[in-house]
mmCIF file of C-alpha atoms in Angstrom:
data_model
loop_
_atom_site.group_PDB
_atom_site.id
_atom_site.type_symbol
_atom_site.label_atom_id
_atom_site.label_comp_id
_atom_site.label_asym_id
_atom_site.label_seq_id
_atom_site.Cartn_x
_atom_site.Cartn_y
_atom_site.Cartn_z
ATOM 1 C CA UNK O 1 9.120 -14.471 20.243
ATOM 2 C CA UNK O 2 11.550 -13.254 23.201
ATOM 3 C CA UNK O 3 13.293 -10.497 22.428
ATOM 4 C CA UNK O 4 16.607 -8.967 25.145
ATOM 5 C CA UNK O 5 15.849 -5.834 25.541
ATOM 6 C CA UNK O 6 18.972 -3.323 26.194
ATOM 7 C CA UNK O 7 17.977 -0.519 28.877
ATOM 8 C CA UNK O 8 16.274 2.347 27.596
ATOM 9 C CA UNK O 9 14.107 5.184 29.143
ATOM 10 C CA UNK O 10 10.789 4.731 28.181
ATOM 11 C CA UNK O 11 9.665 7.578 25.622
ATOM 12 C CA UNK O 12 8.917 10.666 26.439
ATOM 13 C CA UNK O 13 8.417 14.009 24.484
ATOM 14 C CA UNK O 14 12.143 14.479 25.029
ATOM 15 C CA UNK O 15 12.941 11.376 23.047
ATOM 16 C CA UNK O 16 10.061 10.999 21.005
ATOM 17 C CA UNK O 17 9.518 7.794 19.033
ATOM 18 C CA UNK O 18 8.471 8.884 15.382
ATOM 19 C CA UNK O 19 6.042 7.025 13.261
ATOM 20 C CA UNK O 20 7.996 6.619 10.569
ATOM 21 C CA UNK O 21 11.791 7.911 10.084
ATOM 22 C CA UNK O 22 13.779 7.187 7.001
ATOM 23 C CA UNK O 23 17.225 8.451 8.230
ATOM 24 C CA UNK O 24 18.185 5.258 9.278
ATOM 25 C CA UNK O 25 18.132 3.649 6.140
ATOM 26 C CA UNK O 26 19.396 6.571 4.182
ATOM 27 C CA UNK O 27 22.287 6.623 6.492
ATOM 28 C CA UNK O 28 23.550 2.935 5.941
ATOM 29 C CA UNK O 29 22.663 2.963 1.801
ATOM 30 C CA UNK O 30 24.424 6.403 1.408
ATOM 31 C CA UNK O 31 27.406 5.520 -0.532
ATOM 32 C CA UNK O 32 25.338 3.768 -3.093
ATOM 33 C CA UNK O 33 22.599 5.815 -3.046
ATOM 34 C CA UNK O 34 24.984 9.089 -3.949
ATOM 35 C CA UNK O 35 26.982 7.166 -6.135
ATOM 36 C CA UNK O 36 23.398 6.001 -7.954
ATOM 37 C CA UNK O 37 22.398 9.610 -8.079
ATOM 38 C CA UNK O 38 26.032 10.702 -9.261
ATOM 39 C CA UNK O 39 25.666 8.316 -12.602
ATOM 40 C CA UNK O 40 22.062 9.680 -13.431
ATOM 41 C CA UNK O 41 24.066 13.401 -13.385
ATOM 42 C CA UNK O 42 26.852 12.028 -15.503
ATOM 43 C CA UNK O 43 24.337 10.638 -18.265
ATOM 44 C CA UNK O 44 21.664 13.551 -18.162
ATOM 45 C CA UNK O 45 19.208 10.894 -18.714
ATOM 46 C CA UNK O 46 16.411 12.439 -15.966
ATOM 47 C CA UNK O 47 13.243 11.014 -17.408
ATOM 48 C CA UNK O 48 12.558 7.087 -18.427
ATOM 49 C CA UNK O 49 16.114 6.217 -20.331
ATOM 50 C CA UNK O 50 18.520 3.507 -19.467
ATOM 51 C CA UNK O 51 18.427 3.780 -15.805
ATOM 52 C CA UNK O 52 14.346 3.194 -15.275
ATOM 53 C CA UNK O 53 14.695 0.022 -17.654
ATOM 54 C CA UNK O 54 16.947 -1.025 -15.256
ATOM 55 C CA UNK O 55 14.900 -0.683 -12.591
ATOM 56 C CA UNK O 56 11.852 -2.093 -14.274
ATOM 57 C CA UNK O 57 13.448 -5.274 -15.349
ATOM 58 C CA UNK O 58 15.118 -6.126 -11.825
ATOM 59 C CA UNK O 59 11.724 -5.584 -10.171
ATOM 60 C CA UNK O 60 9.583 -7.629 -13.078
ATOM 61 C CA UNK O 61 12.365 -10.310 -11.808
ATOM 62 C CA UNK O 62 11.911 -9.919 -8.155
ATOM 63 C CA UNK O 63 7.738 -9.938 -9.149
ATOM 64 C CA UNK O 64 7.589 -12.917 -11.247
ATOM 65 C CA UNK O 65 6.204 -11.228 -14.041
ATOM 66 C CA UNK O 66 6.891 -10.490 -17.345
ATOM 67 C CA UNK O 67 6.260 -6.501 -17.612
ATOM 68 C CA UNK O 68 7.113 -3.556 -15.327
ATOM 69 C CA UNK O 69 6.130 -0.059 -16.188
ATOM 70 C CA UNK O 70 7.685 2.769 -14.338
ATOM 71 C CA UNK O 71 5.449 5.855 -13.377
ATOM 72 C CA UNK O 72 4.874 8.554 -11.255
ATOM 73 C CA UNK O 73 2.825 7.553 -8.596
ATOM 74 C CA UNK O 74 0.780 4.523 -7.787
ATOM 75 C CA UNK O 75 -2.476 6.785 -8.659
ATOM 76 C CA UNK O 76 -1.558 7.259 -11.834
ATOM 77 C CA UNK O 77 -0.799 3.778 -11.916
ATOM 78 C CA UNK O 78 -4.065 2.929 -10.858
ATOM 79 C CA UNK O 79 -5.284 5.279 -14.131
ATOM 80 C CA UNK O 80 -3.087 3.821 -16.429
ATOM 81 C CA UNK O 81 -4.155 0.518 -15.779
ATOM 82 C CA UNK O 82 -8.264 1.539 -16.104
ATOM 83 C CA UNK O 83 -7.221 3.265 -19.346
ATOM 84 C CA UNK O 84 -5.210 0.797 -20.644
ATOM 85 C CA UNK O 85 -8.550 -1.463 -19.713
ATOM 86 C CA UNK O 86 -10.355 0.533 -22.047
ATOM 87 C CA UNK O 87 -12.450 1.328 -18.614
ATOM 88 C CA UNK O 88 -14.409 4.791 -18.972
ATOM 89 C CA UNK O 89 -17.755 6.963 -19.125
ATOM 90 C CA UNK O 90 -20.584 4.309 -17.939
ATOM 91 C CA UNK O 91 -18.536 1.822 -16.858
ATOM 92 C CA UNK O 92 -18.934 0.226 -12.936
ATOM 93 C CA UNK O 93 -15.756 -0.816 -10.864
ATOM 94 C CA UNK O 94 -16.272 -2.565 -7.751
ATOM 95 C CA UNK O 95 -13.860 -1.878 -5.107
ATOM 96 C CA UNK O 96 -13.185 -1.117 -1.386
ATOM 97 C CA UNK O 97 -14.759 2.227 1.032
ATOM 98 C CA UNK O 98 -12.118 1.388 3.210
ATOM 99 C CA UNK O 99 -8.462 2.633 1.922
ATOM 100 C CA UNK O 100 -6.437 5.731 0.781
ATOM 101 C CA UNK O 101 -8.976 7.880 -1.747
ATOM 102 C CA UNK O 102 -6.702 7.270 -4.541
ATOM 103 C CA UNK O 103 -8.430 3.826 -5.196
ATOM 104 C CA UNK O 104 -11.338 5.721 -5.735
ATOM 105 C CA UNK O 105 -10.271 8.430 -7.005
ATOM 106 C CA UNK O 106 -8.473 6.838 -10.008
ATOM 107 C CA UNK O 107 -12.050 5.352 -10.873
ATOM 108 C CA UNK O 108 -13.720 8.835 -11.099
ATOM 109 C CA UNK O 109 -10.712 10.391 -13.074
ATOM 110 C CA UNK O 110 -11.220 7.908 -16.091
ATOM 111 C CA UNK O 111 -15.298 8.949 -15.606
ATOM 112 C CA UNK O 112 -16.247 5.537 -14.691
ATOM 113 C CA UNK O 113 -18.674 4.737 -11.247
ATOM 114 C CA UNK O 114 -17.165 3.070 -7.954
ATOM 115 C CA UNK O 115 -19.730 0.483 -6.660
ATOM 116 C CA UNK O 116 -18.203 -0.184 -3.336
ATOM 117 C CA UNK O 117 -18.631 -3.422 -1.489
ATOM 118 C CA UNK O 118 -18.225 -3.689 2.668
ATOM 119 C CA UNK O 119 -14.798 -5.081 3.862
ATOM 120 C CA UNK O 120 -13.782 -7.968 5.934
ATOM 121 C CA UNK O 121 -13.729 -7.525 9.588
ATOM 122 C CA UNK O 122 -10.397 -9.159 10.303
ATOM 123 C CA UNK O 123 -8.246 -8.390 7.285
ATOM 124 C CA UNK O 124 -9.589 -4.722 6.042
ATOM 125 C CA UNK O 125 -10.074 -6.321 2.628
ATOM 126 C CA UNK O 126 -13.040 -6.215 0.203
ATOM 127 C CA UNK O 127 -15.201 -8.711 1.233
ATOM 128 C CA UNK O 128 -16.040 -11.396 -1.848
ATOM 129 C CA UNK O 129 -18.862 -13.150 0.001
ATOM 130 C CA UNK O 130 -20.629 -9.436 -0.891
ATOM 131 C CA UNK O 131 -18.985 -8.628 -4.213
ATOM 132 C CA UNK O 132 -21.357 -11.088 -6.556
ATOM 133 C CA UNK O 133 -24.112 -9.402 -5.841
ATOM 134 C CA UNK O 134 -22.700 -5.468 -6.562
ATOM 135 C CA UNK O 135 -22.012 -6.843 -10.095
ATOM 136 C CA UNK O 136 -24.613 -5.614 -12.624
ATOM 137 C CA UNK O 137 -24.523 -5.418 -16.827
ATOM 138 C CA UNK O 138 -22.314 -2.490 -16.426
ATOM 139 C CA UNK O 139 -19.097 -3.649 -14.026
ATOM 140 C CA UNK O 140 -16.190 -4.039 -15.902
ATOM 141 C CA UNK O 141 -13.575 -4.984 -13.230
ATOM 142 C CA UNK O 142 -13.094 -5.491 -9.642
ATOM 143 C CA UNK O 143 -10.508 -3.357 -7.891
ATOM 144 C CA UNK O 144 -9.343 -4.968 -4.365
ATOM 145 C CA UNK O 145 -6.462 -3.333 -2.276
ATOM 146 C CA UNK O 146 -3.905 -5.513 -0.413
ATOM 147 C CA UNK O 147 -4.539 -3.112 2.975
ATOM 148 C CA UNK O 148 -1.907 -2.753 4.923
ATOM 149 C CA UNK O 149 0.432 -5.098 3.457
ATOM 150 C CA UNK O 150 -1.864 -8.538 3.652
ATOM 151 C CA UNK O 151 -3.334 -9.601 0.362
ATOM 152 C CA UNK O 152 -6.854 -10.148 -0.414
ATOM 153 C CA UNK O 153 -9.019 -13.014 -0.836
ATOM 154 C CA UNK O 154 -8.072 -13.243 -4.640
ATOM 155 C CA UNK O 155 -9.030 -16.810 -5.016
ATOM 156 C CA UNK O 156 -12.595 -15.855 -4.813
ATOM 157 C CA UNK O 157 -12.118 -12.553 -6.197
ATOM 158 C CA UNK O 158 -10.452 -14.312 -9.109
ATOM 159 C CA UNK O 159 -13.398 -17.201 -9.454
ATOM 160 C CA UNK O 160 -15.733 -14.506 -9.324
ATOM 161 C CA UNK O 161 -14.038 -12.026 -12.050
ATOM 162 C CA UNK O 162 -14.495 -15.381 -14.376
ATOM 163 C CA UNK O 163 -17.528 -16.314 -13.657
ATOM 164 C CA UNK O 164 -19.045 -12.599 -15.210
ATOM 165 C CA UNK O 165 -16.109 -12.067 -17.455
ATOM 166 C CA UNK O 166 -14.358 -9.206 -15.413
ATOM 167 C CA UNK O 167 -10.463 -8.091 -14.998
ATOM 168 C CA UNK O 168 -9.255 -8.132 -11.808
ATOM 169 C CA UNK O 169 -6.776 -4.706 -10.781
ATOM 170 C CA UNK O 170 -4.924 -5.162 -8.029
ATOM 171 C CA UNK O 171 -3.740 -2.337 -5.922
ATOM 172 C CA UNK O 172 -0.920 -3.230 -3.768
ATOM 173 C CA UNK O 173 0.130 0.228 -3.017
ATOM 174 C CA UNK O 174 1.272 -1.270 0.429
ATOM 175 C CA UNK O 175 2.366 -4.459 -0.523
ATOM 176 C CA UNK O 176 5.161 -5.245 -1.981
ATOM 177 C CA UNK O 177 6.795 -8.345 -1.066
ATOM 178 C CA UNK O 178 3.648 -9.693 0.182
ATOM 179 C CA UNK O 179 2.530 -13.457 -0.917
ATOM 180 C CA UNK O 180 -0.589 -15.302 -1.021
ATOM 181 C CA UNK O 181 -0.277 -19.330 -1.218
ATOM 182 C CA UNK O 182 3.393 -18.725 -1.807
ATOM 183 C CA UNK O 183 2.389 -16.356 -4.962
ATOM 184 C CA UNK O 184 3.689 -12.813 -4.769
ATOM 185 C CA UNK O 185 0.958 -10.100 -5.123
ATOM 186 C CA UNK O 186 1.262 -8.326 -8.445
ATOM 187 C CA UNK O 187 0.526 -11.434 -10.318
ATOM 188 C CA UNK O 188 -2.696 -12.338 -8.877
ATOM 189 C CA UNK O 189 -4.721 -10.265 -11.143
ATOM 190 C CA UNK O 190 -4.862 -9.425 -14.524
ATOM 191 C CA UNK O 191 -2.407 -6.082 -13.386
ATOM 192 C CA UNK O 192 -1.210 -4.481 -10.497
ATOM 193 C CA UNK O 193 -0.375 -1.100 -9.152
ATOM 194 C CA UNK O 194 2.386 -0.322 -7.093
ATOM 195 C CA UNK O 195 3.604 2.606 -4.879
ATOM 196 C CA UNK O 196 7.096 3.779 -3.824
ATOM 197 C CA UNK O 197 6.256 6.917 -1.565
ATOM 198 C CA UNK O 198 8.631 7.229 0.608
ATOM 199 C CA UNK O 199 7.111 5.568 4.130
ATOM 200 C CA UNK O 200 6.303 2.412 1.812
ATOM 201 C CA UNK O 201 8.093 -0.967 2.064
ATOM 202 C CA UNK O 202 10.196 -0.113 -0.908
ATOM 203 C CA UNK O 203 10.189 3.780 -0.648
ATOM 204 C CA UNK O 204 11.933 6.602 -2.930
ATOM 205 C CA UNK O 205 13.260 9.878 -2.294
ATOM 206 C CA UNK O 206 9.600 11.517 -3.849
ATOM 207 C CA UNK O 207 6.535 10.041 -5.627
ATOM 208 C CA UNK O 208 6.822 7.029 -7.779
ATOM 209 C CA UNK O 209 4.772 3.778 -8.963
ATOM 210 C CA UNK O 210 4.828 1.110 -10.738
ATOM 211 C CA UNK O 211 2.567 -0.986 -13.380
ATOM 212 C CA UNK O 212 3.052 -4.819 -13.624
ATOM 213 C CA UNK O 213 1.541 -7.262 -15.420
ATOM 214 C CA UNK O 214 1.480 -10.412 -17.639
ATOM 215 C CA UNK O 215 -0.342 -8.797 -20.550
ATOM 216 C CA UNK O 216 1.670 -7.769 -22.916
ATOM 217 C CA UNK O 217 -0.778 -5.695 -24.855
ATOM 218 C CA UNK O 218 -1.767 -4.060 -21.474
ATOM 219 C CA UNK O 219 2.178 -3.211 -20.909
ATOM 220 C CA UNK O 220 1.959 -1.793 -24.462
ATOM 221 C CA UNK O 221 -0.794 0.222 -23.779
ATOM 222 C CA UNK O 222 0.788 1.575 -20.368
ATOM 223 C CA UNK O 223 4.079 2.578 -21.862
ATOM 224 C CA UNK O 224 2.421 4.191 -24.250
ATOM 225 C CA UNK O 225 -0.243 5.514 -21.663
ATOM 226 C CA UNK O 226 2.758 7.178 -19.486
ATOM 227 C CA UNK O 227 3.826 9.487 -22.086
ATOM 228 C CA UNK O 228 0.802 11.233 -23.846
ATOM 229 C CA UNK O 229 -0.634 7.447 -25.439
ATOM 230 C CA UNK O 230 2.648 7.968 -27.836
ATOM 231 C CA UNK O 231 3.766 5.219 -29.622
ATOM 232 C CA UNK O 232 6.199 6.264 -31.210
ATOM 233 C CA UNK O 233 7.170 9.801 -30.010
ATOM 234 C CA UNK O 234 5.088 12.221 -31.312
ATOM 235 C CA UNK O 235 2.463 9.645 -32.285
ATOM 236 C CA UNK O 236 -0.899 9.580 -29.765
ATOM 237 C CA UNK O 237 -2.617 6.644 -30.527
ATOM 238 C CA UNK O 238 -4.859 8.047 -27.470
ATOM 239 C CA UNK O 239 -4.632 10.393 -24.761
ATOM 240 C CA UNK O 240 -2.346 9.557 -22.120
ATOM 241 C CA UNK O 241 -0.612 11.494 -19.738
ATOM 242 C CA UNK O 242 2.570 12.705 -18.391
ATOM 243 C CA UNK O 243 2.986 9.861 -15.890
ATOM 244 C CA UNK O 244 6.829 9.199 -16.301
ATOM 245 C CA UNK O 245 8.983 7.661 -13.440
ATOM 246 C CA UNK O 246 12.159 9.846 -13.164
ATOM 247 C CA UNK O 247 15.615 8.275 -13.246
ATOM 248 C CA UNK O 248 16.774 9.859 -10.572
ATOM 249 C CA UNK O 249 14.032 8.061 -8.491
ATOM 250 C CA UNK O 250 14.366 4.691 -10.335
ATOM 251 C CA UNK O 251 18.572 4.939 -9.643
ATOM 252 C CA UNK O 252 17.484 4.758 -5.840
ATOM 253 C CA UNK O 253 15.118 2.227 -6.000
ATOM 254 C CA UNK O 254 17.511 0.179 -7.673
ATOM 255 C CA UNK O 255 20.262 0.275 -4.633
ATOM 256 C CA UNK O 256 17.693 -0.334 -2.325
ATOM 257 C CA UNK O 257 15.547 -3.390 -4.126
ATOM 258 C CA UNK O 258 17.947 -6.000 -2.866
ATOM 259 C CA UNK O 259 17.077 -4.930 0.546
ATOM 260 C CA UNK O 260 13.142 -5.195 0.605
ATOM 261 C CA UNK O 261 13.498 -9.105 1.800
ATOM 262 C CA UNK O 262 15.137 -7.844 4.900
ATOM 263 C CA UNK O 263 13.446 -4.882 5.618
ATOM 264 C CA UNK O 264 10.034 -7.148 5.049
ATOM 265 C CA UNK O 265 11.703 -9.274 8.082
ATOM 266 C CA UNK O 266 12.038 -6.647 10.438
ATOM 267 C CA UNK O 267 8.831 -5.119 9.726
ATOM 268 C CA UNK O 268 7.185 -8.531 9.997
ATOM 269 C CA UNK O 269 9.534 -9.175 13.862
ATOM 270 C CA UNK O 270 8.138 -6.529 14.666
ATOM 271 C CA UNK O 271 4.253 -7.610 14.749
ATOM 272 C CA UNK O 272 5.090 -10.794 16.161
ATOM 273 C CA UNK O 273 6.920 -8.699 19.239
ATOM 274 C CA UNK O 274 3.608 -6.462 19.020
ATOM 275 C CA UNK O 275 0.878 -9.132 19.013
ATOM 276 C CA UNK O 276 3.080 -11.523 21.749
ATOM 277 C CA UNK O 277 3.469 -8.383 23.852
ATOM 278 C CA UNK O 278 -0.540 -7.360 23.664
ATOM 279 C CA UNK O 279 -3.080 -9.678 22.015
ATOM 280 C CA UNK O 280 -4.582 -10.768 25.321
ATOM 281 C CA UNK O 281 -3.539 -8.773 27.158
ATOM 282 C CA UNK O 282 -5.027 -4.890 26.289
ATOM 283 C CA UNK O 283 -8.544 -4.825 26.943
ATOM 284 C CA UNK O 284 -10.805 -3.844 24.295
ATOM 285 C CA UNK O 285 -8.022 -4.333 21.679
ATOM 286 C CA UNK O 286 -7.711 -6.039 18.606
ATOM 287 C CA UNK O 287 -4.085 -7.034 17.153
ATOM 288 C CA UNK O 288 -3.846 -7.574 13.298
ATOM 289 C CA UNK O 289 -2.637 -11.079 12.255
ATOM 290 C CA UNK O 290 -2.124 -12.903 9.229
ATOM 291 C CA UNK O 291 -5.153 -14.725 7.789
ATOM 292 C CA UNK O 292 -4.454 -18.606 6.020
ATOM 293 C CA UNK O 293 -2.006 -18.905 3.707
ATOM 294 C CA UNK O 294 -0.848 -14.934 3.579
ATOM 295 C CA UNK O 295 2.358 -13.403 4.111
ATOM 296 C CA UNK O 296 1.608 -10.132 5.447
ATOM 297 C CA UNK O 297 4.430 -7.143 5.111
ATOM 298 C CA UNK O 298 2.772 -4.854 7.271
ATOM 299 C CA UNK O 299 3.058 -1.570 6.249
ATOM 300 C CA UNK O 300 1.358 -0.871 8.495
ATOM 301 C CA UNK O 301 0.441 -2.322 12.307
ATOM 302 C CA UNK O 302 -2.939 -1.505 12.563
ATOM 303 C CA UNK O 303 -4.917 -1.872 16.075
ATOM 304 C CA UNK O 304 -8.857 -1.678 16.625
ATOM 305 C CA UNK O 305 -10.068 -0.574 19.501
ATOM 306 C CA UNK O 306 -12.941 1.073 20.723
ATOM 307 C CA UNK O 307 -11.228 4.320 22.672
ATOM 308 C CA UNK O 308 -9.249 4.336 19.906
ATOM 309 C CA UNK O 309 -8.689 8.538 20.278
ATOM 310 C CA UNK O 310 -7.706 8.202 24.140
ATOM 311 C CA UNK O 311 -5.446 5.547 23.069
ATOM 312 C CA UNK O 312 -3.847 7.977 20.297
ATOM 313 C CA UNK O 313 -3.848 10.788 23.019
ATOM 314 C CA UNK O 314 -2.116 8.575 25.346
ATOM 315 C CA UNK O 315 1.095 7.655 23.262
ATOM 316 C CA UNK O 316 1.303 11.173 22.132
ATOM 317 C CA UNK O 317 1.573 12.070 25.662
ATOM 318 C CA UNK O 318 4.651 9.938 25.941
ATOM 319 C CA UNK O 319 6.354 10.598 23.102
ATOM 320 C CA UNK O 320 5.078 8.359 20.749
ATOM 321 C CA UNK O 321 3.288 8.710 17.480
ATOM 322 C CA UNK O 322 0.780 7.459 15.655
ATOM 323 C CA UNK O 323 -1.339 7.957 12.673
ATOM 324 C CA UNK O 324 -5.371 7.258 12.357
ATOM 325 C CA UNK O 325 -5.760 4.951 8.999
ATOM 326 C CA UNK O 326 -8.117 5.772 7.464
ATOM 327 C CA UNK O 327 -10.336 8.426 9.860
ATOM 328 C CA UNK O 328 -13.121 8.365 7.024
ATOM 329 C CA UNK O 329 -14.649 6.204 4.968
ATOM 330 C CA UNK O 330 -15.021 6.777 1.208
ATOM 331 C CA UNK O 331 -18.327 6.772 0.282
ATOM 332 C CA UNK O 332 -19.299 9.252 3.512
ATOM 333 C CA UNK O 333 -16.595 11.750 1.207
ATOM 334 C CA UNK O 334 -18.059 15.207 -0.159
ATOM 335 C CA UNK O 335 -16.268 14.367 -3.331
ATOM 336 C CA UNK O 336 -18.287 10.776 -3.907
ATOM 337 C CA UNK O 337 -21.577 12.280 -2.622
ATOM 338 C CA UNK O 338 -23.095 12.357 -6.139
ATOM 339 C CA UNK O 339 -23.097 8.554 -5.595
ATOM 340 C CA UNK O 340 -26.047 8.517 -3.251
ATOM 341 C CA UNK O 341 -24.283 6.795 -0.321
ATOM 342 C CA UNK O 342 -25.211 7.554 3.300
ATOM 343 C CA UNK O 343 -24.054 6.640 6.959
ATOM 344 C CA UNK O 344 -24.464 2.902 7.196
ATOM 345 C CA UNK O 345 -24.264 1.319 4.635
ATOM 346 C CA UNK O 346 -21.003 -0.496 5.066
ATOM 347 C CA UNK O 347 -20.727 -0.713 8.374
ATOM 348 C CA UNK O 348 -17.474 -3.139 8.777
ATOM 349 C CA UNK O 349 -15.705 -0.376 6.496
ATOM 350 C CA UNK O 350 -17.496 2.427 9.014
ATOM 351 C CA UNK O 351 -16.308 0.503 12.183
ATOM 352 C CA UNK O 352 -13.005 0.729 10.877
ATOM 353 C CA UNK O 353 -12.443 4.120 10.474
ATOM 354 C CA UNK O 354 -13.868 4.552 14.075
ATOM 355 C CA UNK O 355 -12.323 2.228 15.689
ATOM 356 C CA UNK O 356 -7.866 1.814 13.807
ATOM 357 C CA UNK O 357 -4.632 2.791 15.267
ATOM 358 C CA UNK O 358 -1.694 2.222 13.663
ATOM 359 C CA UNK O 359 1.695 2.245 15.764
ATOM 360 C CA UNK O 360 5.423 2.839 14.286
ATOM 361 C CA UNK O 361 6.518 -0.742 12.804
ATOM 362 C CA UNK O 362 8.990 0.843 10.029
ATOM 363 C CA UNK O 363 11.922 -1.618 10.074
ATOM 364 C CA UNK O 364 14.871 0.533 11.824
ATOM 365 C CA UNK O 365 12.725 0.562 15.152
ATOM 366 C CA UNK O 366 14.650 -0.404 17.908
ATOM 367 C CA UNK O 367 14.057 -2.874 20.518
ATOM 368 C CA UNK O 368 13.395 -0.604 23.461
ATOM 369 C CA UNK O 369 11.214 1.823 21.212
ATOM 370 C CA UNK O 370 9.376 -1.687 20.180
ATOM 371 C CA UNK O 371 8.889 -2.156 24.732
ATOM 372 C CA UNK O 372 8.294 1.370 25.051
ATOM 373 C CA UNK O 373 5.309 1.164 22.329
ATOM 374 C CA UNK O 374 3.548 -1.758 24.107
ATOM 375 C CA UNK O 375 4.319 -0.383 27.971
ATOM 376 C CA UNK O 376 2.581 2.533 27.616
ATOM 377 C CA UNK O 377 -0.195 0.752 25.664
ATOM 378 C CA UNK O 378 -0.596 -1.780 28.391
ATOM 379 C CA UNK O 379 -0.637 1.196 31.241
ATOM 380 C CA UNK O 380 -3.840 2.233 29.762
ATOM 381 C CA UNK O 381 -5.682 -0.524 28.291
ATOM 382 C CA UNK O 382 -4.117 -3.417 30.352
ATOM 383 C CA UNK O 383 -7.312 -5.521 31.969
#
C-alpha cells in the first residue's frame, strides 16, 4: 500500500502523537450525538426503555443474530452469560492467561475455577491443539477471547466443545466487526460478550457491553440476569445484578453504529501502512498479521519484540505513545495464586507479556503521524 504523505514534522514532545484520542470523532458526530442525548432528556427514560431496544435491535441486525442484551460493561457481560449458563461453585472454564483480567475475573466472580490453556504464538489466541487435554469431568465451557480484534480458532474450539458436550463463550471485547470465514464474531459460539469502552472499535461516552446470542432461553435468562434475575419486576427468579446499559449510552451508540464499517477500514489501512512500512525491515521485530480466513479489526496493533521497553522508551522520547498489552500474565496474578500456577507454565502467554508493544492505530490517525510512528521505529531497530 503507497500512501502520499503531506509534510509534517516528525513528533516530538511538542506535538505529541497520543495513543488513542476520541476528539476527532466526537467532533464530526456532534450534531447527532447532542441531538441523541437531547431526546433521552426529553423522555426521562435513563435506564433500559425505548432507546436501549433500539440500540439492541440495530446491533442484533448488524451481528446476524437473533438477541442483543444491553449491559453495563463487557465484564458483567461476561457474568451474565456464566450465570445465565447455570456455570458456578465447582465448575472448570477453560480459557486464555493472556488478555485483560476481566476474562478471568468474571470466572472467579460466579465461584467457578479458570483452567487456563497456553496461547498461540502468532495470533495471541487460546491455543486448541492444547485445550483437549485441560478438559476434565468438571469443565463446563470454554472461554476464548478474539485478542486484539482477530478471532480465534473457533472451528476447532467449536469441534472440540461438541465432542465433550461444552458451550462455547466468546469474548470479543475487542472485536466487533471482526469475521472469521466470512462469519461475524458473536455468532460463533453459543454467546458472546461485547465491550463499548470508550478506546474500543465501537466506543461510548462511559462503560457499556453487550450480550448476544442465538439462544433464546439464554437471552431470557440475561434480561432477566441484568436487573436483579427479575422477571417480571419485582419477581427474582434468581439473583442477578444491577447490570443495566443506560440510555444515554445506548442513544450514542446508536449515531455512531453506522460508522463502525468505516472506522474498521481505517483501523485496518492502517496495519497494512504499518506492516509494509516495517515487517522486514526492524530487526528483532514481529508485525501482527491476519491468520487464514480472518478479518482482523485491530484494536489494537500489537508488535513483539525482544527490547520491547527501549523500544517503548524510544517513542516516548519523541512524542509518541504507547501502551504495554498485557505487562502480566494471569495466572502469575496475586489474585489467581490460590490456583497453584507458577512461572512457566505457559510460556507463549509469558513471552507475550515480555516481549508486546502496541502503537496508536485508532482510526482518525493521520498520515504523517502513521510515517512519524514507523521513522522513529526504524531509527532504532532498523538492521
Amino acid at each position: 500500500m503507497t500512501q502520499t504523505l503531506p509534510t509534517q514534522p516528525l513528533a516530538t514532545t511538542a506535538s505529541r502523537i497520543p495513543f488513542f484520542d476520541g476528539s476527532a470523532q466526537t467532533a464530526e458526530l456532534g450534531v447527532e450525538i447532542r441531538a441523541a442525548m437531547e431526546r433521552v432528556l426529553r423522555s426521562q427514560r435513563f435506564i433500559l426503555g425505548e432507546e436501549v431496544a433500539a440500540f439492541e435491535t440495530e446491533i442484533a441486525r448488524y451481528l446476524g443474530v437473533r438477541h442483543a442484551v444491553g449491559v453495563s460493561s463487557c465484564t458483567d457481560a461476561l457474568t451474565i452469560a456464566l450465570l445465565a449458563l447455570d456455570i458456578g461453585p465447582g465448575d472448570e472454564v477453560i480459557t486464555t492467561p493472556y488478555t485483560f483480567f476481566a476474562t478471568t475475573g468474571a470466572i472467579l466472580r460466579v465461584g467457578a475455577r479458570p483452567v487456563f490453556v497456553d496461547i498461540e504464538a502468532r495470533s495471541f489466541n487460546l491455543n486448541p491443539d492444547r485445550v483437549s487435554s485441560a478438559i476434565t469431568a468438571r469443565t463446563r465451557a470454554i472461554l476464548p477471547v478474539h485478542l486484539f480484534g482477530q478471532p480465534a480458532e473457533m472451528a476447532a474450539l467449536n469441534d472440540l466443545a461438541a465432542r465433550h458436550s461444552l458451550t462455547v463463550v466468546e469474548d470479543a471485547a475487542q472485536a466487533l466487526g471482526a469475521t472469521l470465514g466470512g462469519e461475524p464474531v458473536g455468532r460463533l459460539g453459543r454467546i458472546a460478550c461485547f465491550s463499548f469502552f470508550p478506546t474500543k472499535n465501537l466506543g461510548a461516552f462511559g462503560d457499556a457491553g453487550l450480550v448476544a446470542t442465538n439462544d433464546d432461553a439464554l437471552a431470557e435468562s440475561a434480561r432477566a440476569l441484568r436487573s436483579h434475575g427479575f422477571s417480571p419486576k419485582h419477581h427474582s427468579r434468581r439473583v442477578g445484578g444491577n447490570f443495566r446499559l443506560d440510555a444515554l449510552q445506548a442513544a450514542i451508540l446508536r449515531v455512531k453504529l453506522p460508522h463502525l464499517p468505516r472506522w474498521n477500514e481505517l483501523r485496518r489501512s492502517h496495519a497494512a501502512h504499518y506492516r509494509e512500512a516495517l515487517e522486514g525491515k526492524a530487526r528483532g521485530l514481529r508485525v501482527p498479521g491476519e491468520l487464514g480466513g480472518r478479518s482482523h479489526v485491530y484494536n489494537q496493533f500489537v508488535l513483539r519484540t525482544s527490547e520491547r521497553d527501549a523500544l517503548a522508551a524510544h517513542l516516548d522520547a519523541h512524542g509518541i505513545a504507547t501502551e504495554r498489552y498485557y505487562p502480566f500474565p494471569i495466572h502469575l496474578q496475586q489474585a489467581c495464586s490460590h490456583l497453584g500456577y507458577k512461572p512457566g507454565d505457559f510460556p507463549e502467554a509469558e513471552a507475550a507479556a515480555r516481549e508486546c508493544l502496541a502503537l496508536p492505530i485508532f482510526p482518525e490517525l493521520e498520515a504523517w503521524m502513521l510515517e512519524a510512528v514507523t521513522t522513529r521505529i526504524l531509527e532504532l531497530c532498523s538492521r
